[in-house]
Amino acid sequence: MKLKNFLAASAVSSAIILSACANTPEAADSDVTTDNLVRGGEWIVEDIGGNGIIDSSRVSIIFMEDNRVGGSSSCNRYSGEYQLNGSTLTVGDNMASTRMACAPALMNQEESFLKLLMNVNQARFGDHGELLLSTPEGKTIRAFPSSPKP
């Protein structure tokens, strides 16, 4: 009986010690800052408002140090300005874009992405390091870093 109690106590102690050693993100790492947006390099969009993205299409977001944002919006390249204050992110409505024509489905995806991006008001990081950009209506753009900068 004493051996069972000893083993149970050892198992509980081990679990406590291992959970204390677990790698939990620090608050500073989970806060959205211009620095960690820029260090993220190119953010590859995997979901636009809960609708996913078209296979083999590319939607990306690149935050630059001078409060500029740009990337690929499916068919065209876009650029504009952004402001970040705490978790409040706004993207200027003075977005510029190239004017190439693509398949209608890609053009629709591009329109949805840019419309959502210009209505974003909150930025946060998810449990897996993904960037979540949300609108007041609850629509979200989800993106993962492509190649983080050192």
PDB file of C-alpha atoms in Angstrom:
ATOM      1  CA  MET A   1       0.000   0.000   0.000  1.00  0.00           C
ATOM      2  CA  LYS A   2       2.855   2.354   0.859  1.00  0.00           C
ATOM      3  CA  LEU A   3       4.389   1.733  -2.566  1.00  0.00           C
ATOM      4  CA  LYS A   4       1.119   2.718  -4.309  1.00  0.00           C
ATOM      5  CA  ASN A   5       0.929   5.946  -2.301  1.00  0.00           C
ATOM      6  CA  PHE A   6       4.583   6.679  -3.048  1.00  0.00           C
ATOM      7  CA  LEU A   7       4.089   6.106  -6.784  1.00  0.00           C
ATOM      8  CA  ALA A   8       0.947   8.255  -6.842  1.00  0.00           C
ATOM      9  CA  ALA A   9       2.721  11.056  -4.989  1.00  0.00           C
ATOM     10  CA  SER A  10       5.694  10.776  -7.364  1.00  0.00           C
ATOM     11  CA  ALA A  11       3.420  10.978 -10.404  1.00  0.00           C
ATOM     12  CA  VAL A  12       1.667  14.076  -9.078  1.00  0.00           C
ATOM     13  CA  SER A  13       4.999  15.726  -8.189  1.00  0.00           C
ATOM     14  CA  SER A  14       6.402  14.956 -11.640  1.00  0.00           C
ATOM     15  CA  ALA A  15       3.332  16.411 -13.333  1.00  0.00           C
ATOM     16  CA  ILE A  16       3.624  19.616 -11.302  1.00  0.00           C
ATOM     17  CA  ILE A  17       7.326  19.975 -12.064  1.00  0.00           C
ATOM     18  CA  LEU A  18       6.840  19.298 -15.783  1.00  0.00           C
ATOM     19  CA  SER A  19       3.959  21.756 -16.049  1.00  0.00           C
ATOM     20  CA  ALA A  20       6.101  24.423 -14.391  1.00  0.00           C
ATOM     21  CA  CYS A  21       8.776  23.827 -17.021  1.00  0.00           C
ATOM     22  CA  ALA A  22       6.333  24.028 -19.915  1.00  0.00           C
ATOM     23  CA  ASN A  23       7.051  26.740 -22.428  1.00  0.00           C
ATOM     24  CA  THR A  24       4.291  29.283 -21.936  1.00  0.00           C
ATOM     25  CA  PRO A  25       4.401  32.519 -23.908  1.00  0.00           C
ATOM     26  CA  GLU A  26       5.314  35.587 -21.936  1.00  0.00           C
ATOM     27  CA  ALA A  27       2.763  38.414 -21.933  1.00  0.00           C
ATOM     28  CA  ALA A  28       5.220  40.617 -23.797  1.00  0.00           C
ATOM     29  CA  ASP A  29       5.544  38.022 -26.588  1.00  0.00           C
ATOM     30  CA  SER A  30       1.789  37.745 -27.029  1.00  0.00           C
ATOM     31  CA  ASP A  31       1.175  41.500 -27.169  1.00  0.00           C
ATOM     32  CA  VAL A  32       0.821  42.856 -30.679  1.00  0.00           C
ATOM     33  CA  THR A  33       3.478  45.485 -31.317  1.00  0.00           C
ATOM     34  CA  THR A  34       4.773  47.087 -34.497  1.00  0.00           C
ATOM     35  CA  ASP A  35       8.062  45.350 -33.791  1.00  0.00           C
ATOM     36  CA  ASN A  36       6.642  41.816 -33.691  1.00  0.00           C
ATOM     37  CA  LEU A  37       4.398  42.500 -36.707  1.00  0.00           C
ATOM     38  CA  VAL A  38       7.462  43.609 -38.675  1.00  0.00           C
ATOM     39  CA  ARG A  39       9.575  40.714 -37.348  1.00  0.00           C
ATOM     40  CA  GLY A  40       6.863  38.360 -38.589  1.00  0.00           C
ATOM     41  CA  GLY A  41       8.059  39.096 -42.118  1.00  0.00           C
ATOM     42  CA  GLU A  42       5.399  38.163 -44.631  1.00  0.00           C
ATOM     43  CA  TRP A  43       2.172  36.936 -43.027  1.00  0.00           C
ATOM     44  CA  ILE A  44       0.452  34.318 -45.206  1.00  0.00           C
ATOM     45  CA  VAL A  45      -3.334  34.543 -44.991  1.00  0.00           C
ATOM     46  CA  GLU A  46      -5.069  31.205 -44.488  1.00  0.00           C
ATOM     47  CA  ASP A  47      -8.587  32.405 -43.796  1.00  0.00           C
ATOM     48  CA  ILE A  48     -10.665  35.418 -44.827  1.00  0.00           C
ATOM     49  CA  GLY A  49     -13.788  35.912 -42.758  1.00  0.00           C
ATOM     50  CA  GLY A  50     -14.334  32.202 -42.139  1.00  0.00           C
ATOM     51  CA  ASN A  51     -14.315  31.325 -45.845  1.00  0.00           C
ATOM     52  CA  GLY A  52     -10.750  29.992 -46.169  1.00  0.00           C
ATOM     53  CA  ILE A  53      -8.897  30.895 -49.342  1.00  0.00           C
ATOM     54  CA  ILE A  54      -8.882  29.465 -52.847  1.00  0.00           C
ATOM     55  CA  ASP A  55      -6.386  26.614 -53.283  1.00  0.00           C
ATOM     56  CA  SER A  56      -3.082  27.713 -54.861  1.00  0.00           C
ATOM     57  CA  SER A  57      -3.916  31.402 -54.412  1.00  0.00           C
ATOM     58  CA  ARG A  58      -1.675  33.670 -52.353  1.00  0.00           C
ATOM     59  CA  VAL A  59      -2.849  36.355 -49.978  1.00  0.00           C
ATOM     60  CA  SER A  60      -0.259  38.008 -47.776  1.00  0.00           C
ATOM     61  CA  ILE A  61       0.318  40.919 -45.431  1.00  0.00           C
ATOM     62  CA  ILE A  62       3.673  42.614 -44.870  1.00  0.00           C
ATOM     63  CA  PHE A  63       3.962  45.203 -42.092  1.00  0.00           C
ATOM     64  CA  MET A  64       6.822  47.626 -42.603  1.00  0.00           C
ATOM     65  CA  GLU A  65       8.600  49.766 -40.005  1.00  0.00           C
ATOM     66  CA  ASP A  66       7.302  53.072 -41.371  1.00  0.00           C
ATOM     67  CA  ASN A  67       3.644  52.154 -40.642  1.00  0.00           C
ATOM     68  CA  ARG A  68       3.179  50.924 -44.191  1.00  0.00           C
ATOM     69  CA  VAL A  69       1.405  47.697 -45.062  1.00  0.00           C
ATOM     70  CA  GLY A  70       1.345  45.796 -48.325  1.00  0.00           C
ATOM     71  CA  GLY A  71       1.338  42.387 -49.920  1.00  0.00           C
ATOM     72  CA  SER A  72      -0.545  40.200 -52.348  1.00  0.00           C
ATOM     73  CA  SER A  73      -4.330  40.284 -52.362  1.00  0.00           C
ATOM     74  CA  SER A  74      -4.872  37.213 -54.603  1.00  0.00           C
ATOM     75  CA  CYS A  75      -4.413  38.760 -58.017  1.00  0.00           C
ATOM     76  CA  ASN A  76      -2.884  42.179 -57.386  1.00  0.00           C
ATOM     77  CA  ARG A  77      -0.368  43.811 -55.049  1.00  0.00           C
ATOM     78  CA  TYR A  78      -1.636  46.376 -52.548  1.00  0.00           C
ATOM     79  CA  SER A  79      -0.114  48.949 -50.217  1.00  0.00           C
ATOM     80  CA  GLY A  80      -1.296  51.468 -47.675  1.00  0.00           C
ATOM     81  CA  GLU A  81      -0.783  52.740 -44.154  1.00  0.00           C
ATOM     82  CA  TYR A  82      -1.644  51.300 -40.760  1.00  0.00           C
ATOM     83  CA  GLN A  83      -1.745  52.515 -37.173  1.00  0.00           C
ATOM     84  CA  LEU A  84      -1.320  50.297 -34.126  1.00  0.00           C
ATOM     85  CA  ASN A  85      -2.211  51.429 -30.607  1.00  0.00           C
ATOM     86  CA  GLY A  86      -2.284  48.553 -28.118  1.00  0.00           C
ATOM     87  CA  SER A  87      -4.470  45.898 -29.718  1.00  0.00           C
ATOM     88  CA  THR A  88      -6.260  48.506 -31.848  1.00  0.00           C
ATOM     89  CA  LEU A  89      -5.162  48.255 -35.474  1.00  0.00           C
ATOM     90  CA  THR A  90      -6.502  50.452 -38.242  1.00  0.00           C
ATOM     91  CA  VAL A  91      -5.599  50.243 -41.899  1.00  0.00           C
ATOM     92  CA  GLY A  92      -6.021  53.426 -43.889  1.00  0.00           C
ATOM     93  CA  ASP A  93      -8.755  53.597 -46.484  1.00  0.00           C
ATOM     94  CA  ASN A  94      -6.264  55.128 -48.919  1.00  0.00           C
ATOM     95  CA  MET A  95      -5.188  51.681 -50.122  1.00  0.00           C
ATOM     96  CA  ALA A  96      -3.432  51.532 -53.498  1.00  0.00           C
ATOM     97  CA  SER A  97      -3.492  48.445 -55.705  1.00  0.00           C
ATOM     98  CA  THR A  98      -2.254  47.250 -59.073  1.00  0.00           C
ATOM     99  CA  ARG A  99      -5.012  46.666 -61.638  1.00  0.00           C
ATOM    100  CA  MET A 100      -4.458  43.238 -63.168  1.00  0.00           C
ATOM    101  CA  ALA A 101      -7.478  41.148 -64.090  1.00  0.00           C
ATOM    102  CA  CYS A 102      -7.754  37.557 -62.914  1.00  0.00           C
ATOM    103  CA  ALA A 103     -10.365  34.820 -62.799  1.00  0.00           C
ATOM    104  CA  PRO A 104     -13.628  36.054 -61.243  1.00  0.00           C
ATOM    105  CA  ALA A 105     -13.212  33.834 -58.154  1.00  0.00           C
ATOM    106  CA  LEU A 106      -9.795  35.367 -57.417  1.00  0.00           C
ATOM    107  CA  MET A 107     -11.143  38.877 -57.979  1.00  0.00           C
ATOM    108  CA  ASN A 108     -13.996  38.158 -55.526  1.00  0.00           C
ATOM    109  CA  GLN A 109     -11.557  36.799 -52.940  1.00  0.00           C
ATOM    110  CA  GLU A 110      -9.352  39.862 -53.387  1.00  0.00           C
ATOM    111  CA  GLU A 111     -12.305  42.209 -52.927  1.00  0.00           C
ATOM    112  CA  SER A 112     -13.375  40.375 -49.749  1.00  0.00           C
ATOM    113  CA  PHE A 113      -9.849  40.460 -48.330  1.00  0.00           C
ATOM    114  CA  LEU A 114      -9.248  44.164 -48.984  1.00  0.00           C
ATOM    115  CA  LYS A 115     -12.686  45.133 -47.686  1.00  0.00           C
ATOM    116  CA  LEU A 116     -12.094  43.172 -44.472  1.00  0.00           C
ATOM    117  CA  LEU A 117      -8.541  44.499 -44.099  1.00  0.00           C
ATOM    118  CA  MET A 118      -9.715  48.111 -44.345  1.00  0.00           C
ATOM    119  CA  ASN A 119     -12.358  47.446 -41.659  1.00  0.00           C
ATOM    120  CA  VAL A 120     -10.036  45.743 -39.151  1.00  0.00           C
ATOM    121  CA  ASN A 121     -10.001  47.338 -35.710  1.00  0.00           C
ATOM    122  CA  GLN A 122      -8.274  44.709 -33.548  1.00  0.00           C
ATOM    123  CA  ALA A 123      -5.099  42.644 -33.777  1.00  0.00           C
ATOM    124  CA  ARG A 124      -4.087  39.766 -31.541  1.00  0.00           C
ATOM    125  CA  PHE A 125      -2.065  36.564 -31.658  1.00  0.00           C
ATOM    126  CA  GLY A 126      -3.737  33.176 -31.455  1.00  0.00           C
ATOM    127  CA  ASP A 127      -2.610  30.098 -29.546  1.00  0.00           C
ATOM    128  CA  HIS A 128      -0.436  28.896 -32.441  1.00  0.00           C
ATOM    129  CA  GLY A 129       1.348  32.187 -33.192  1.00  0.00           C
ATOM    130  CA  GLU A 130      -1.124  33.164 -35.881  1.00  0.00           C
ATOM    131  CA  LEU A 131      -2.070  36.803 -36.401  1.00  0.00           C
ATOM    132  CA  LEU A 132      -5.796  37.426 -36.006  1.00  0.00           C
ATOM    133  CA  LEU A 133      -7.157  40.675 -37.440  1.00  0.00           C
ATOM    134  CA  SER A 134     -10.800  41.298 -36.533  1.00  0.00           C
ATOM    135  CA  THR A 135     -13.507  43.738 -37.591  1.00  0.00           C
ATOM    136  CA  PRO A 136     -16.160  45.213 -35.268  1.00  0.00           C
ATOM    137  CA  GLU A 137     -18.649  42.727 -36.805  1.00  0.00           C
ATOM    138  CA  GLY A 138     -16.469  39.791 -35.711  1.00  0.00           C
ATOM    139  CA  LYS A 139     -15.078  38.852 -39.141  1.00  0.00           C
ATOM    140  CA  THR A 140     -11.444  37.731 -38.903  1.00  0.00           C
ATOM    141  CA  ILE A 141      -8.404  37.444 -41.152  1.00  0.00           C
ATOM    142  CA  ARG A 142      -6.061  34.677 -39.941  1.00  0.00           C
ATOM    143  CA  ALA A 143      -2.427  34.663 -41.071  1.00  0.00           C
ATOM    144  CA  PHE A 144       0.754  32.783 -40.153  1.00  0.00           C
ATOM    145  CA  PRO A 145       4.314  34.110 -40.494  1.00  0.00           C
ATOM    146  CA  SER A 146       6.057  32.925 -43.636  1.00  0.00           C
ATOM    147  CA  SER A 147       9.645  33.609 -42.700  1.00  0.00           C
ATOM    148  CA  PRO A 148      10.093  35.567 -39.483  1.00  0.00           C
ATOM    149  CA  LYS A 149      12.874  38.127 -39.522  1.00  0.00           C
ATOM    150  CA  PRO A 150      15.606  37.743 -36.886  1.00  0.00           C
TER     151      PRO A 150
END
